mmCIF file of C-alpha atoms in Angstrom:
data_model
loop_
_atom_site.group_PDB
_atom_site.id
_atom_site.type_symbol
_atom_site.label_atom_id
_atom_site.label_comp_id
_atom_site.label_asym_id
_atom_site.label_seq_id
_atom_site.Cartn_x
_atom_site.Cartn_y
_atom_site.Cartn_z
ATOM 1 C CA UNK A 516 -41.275 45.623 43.237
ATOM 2 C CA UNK A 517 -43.072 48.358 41.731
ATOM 3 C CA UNK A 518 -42.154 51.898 44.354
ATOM 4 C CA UNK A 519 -44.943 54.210 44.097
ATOM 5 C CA UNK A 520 -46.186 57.210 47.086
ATOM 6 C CA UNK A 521 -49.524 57.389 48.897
ATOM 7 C CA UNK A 522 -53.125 58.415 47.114
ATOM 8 C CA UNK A 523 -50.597 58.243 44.147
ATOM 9 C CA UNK A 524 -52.646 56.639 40.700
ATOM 10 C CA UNK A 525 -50.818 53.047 40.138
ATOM 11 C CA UNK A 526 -51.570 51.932 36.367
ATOM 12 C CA UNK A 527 -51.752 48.691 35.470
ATOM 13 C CA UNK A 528 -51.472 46.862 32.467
ATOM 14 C CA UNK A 529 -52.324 42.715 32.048
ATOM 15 C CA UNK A 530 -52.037 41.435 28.459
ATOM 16 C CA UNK A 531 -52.783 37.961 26.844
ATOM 17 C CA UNK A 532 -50.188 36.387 25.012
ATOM 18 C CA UNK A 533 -51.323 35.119 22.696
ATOM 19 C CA UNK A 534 -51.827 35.026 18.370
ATOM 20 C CA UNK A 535 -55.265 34.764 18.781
ATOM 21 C CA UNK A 536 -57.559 37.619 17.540
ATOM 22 C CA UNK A 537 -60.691 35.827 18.617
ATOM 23 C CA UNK A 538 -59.586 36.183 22.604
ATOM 24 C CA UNK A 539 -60.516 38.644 24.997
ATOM 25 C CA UNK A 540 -59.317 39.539 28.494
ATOM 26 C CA UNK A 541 -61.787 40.525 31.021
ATOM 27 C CA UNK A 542 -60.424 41.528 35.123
ATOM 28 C CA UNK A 543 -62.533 40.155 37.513
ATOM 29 C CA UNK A 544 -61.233 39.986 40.710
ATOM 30 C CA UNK A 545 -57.997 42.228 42.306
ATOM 31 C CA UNK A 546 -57.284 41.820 45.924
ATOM 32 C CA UNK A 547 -54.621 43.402 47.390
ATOM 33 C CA UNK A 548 -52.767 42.083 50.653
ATOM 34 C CA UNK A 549 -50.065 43.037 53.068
ATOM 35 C CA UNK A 550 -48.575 39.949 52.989
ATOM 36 C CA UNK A 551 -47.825 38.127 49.584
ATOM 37 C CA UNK A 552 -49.009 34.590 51.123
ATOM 38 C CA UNK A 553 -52.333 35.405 52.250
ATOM 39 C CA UNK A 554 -55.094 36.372 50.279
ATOM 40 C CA UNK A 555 -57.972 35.466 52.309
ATOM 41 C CA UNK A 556 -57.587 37.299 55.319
ATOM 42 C CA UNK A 557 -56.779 40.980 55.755
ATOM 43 C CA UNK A 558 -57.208 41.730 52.204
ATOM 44 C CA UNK A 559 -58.380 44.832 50.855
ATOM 45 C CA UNK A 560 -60.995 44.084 47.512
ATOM 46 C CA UNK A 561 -60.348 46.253 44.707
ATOM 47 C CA UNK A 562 -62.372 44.341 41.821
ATOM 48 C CA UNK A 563 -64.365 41.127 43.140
ATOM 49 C CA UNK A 564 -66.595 39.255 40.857
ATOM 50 C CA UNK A 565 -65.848 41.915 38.044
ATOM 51 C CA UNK A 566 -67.601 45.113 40.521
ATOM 52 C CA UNK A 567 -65.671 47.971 41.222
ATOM 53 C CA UNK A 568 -65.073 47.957 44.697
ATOM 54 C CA UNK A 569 -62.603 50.522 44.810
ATOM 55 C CA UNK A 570 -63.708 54.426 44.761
ATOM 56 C CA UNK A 571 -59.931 55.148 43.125
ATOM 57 C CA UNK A 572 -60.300 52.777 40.161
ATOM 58 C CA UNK A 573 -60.397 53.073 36.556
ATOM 59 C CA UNK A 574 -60.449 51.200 33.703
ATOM 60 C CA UNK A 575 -58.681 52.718 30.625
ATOM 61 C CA UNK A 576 -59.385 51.871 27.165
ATOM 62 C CA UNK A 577 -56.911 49.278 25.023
ATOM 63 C CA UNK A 578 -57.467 49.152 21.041
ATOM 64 C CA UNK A 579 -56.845 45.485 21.788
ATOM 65 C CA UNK A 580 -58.832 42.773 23.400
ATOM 66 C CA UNK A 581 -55.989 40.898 24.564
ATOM 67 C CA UNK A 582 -54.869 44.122 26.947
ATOM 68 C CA UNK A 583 -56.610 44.752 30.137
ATOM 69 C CA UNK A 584 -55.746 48.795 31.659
ATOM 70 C CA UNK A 585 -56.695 50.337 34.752
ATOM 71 C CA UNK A 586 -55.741 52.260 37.563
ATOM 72 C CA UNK A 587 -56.263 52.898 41.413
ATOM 73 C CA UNK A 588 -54.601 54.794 44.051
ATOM 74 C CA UNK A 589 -51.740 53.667 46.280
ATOM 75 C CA UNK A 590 -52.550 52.964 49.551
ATOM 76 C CA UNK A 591 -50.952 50.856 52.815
ATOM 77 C CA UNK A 592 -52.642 49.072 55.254
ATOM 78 C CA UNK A 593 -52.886 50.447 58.998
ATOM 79 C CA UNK A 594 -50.471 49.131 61.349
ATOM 80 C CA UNK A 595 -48.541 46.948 58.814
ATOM 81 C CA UNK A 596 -45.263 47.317 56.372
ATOM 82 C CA UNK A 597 -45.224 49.884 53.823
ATOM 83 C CA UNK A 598 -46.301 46.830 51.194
ATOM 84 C CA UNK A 599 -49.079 46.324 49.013
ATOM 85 C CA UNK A 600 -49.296 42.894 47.158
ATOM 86 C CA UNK A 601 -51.599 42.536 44.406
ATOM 87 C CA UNK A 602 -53.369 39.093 43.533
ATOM 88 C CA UNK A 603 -55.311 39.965 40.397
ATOM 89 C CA UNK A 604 -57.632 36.954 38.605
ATOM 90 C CA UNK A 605 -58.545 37.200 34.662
ATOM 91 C CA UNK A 606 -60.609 35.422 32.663
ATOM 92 C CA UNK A 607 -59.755 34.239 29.204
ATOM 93 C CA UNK A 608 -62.919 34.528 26.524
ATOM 94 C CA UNK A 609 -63.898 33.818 22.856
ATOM 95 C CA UNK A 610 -64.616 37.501 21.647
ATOM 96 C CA UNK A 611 -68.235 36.742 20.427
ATOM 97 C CA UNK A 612 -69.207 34.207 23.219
ATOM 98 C CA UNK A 613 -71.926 36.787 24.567
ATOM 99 C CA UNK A 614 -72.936 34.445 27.592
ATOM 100 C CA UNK A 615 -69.164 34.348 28.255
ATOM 101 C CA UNK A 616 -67.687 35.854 31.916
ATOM 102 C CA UNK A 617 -66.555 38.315 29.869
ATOM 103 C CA UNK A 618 -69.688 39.570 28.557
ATOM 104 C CA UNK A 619 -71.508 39.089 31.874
ATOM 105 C CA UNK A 620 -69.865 41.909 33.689
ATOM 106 C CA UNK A 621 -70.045 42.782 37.292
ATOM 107 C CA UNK A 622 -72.273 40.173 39.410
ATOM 108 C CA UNK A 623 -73.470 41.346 42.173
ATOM 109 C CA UNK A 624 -74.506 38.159 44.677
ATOM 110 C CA UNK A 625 -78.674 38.378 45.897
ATOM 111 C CA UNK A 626 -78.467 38.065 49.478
ATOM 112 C CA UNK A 627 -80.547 35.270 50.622
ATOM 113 C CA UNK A 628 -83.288 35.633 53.192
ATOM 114 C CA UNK A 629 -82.700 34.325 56.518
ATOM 115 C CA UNK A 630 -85.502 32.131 57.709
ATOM 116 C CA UNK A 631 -86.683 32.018 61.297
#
């Protein structure tokens, strides 16, 4: 466990292992939960689908590709225990595969229109 205080900045850090100078990390979803079994219900979104969902976060630079940074503020949920679990999701890449996850960014769903 990682003990940090409330609206206080939490830094991250996720890195690659790997010899590889041709692979790139890329974040693109972190969901945070009160519970560290359930992801799917009562979560709170702080990257989904590579978009910022978060108002606190940050993403800091790393002179490697193989290091992902960022930052958000601590927060607990209402009416729960004072912990925060994080489920974060990263995508492996070739550095120059442009049409890559990586290189796609944040995608942003079209809603669909409902017929009638």
């Amino acid at each position: 466990p990682y003990h940090v205080g409330i609206n206080q900045n939490l830094f991250l850090e996720a890195s690659l292992h790997s010899s590889d100078p041709l692979l790139e990390l890329f974040l693109d979803t972190c969901v945070a939960s009160p519970t560290r079994h359930n992801f799917t219900t009562r979560t709170y979104p702080i990257i989904k689908n590579g978009c910022v969902k978060d108002p606190t976060y940050a993403a800091y630079y790393s002179p490697q590709r193989n290091i992902v940074r960022f930052k958000f503020n601590a927060f607990q949920f209402i009416q729960s225990n004072p912990e925060v679990y994080l489920q974060c999701e990263l995508v492996v890449c070739r550095v120059y595969d442009y049409s890559s996850r990586c290189h796609q960014g944040c995608l942003q769903r079209s809603k669909r229109e409902a017929s009638s």
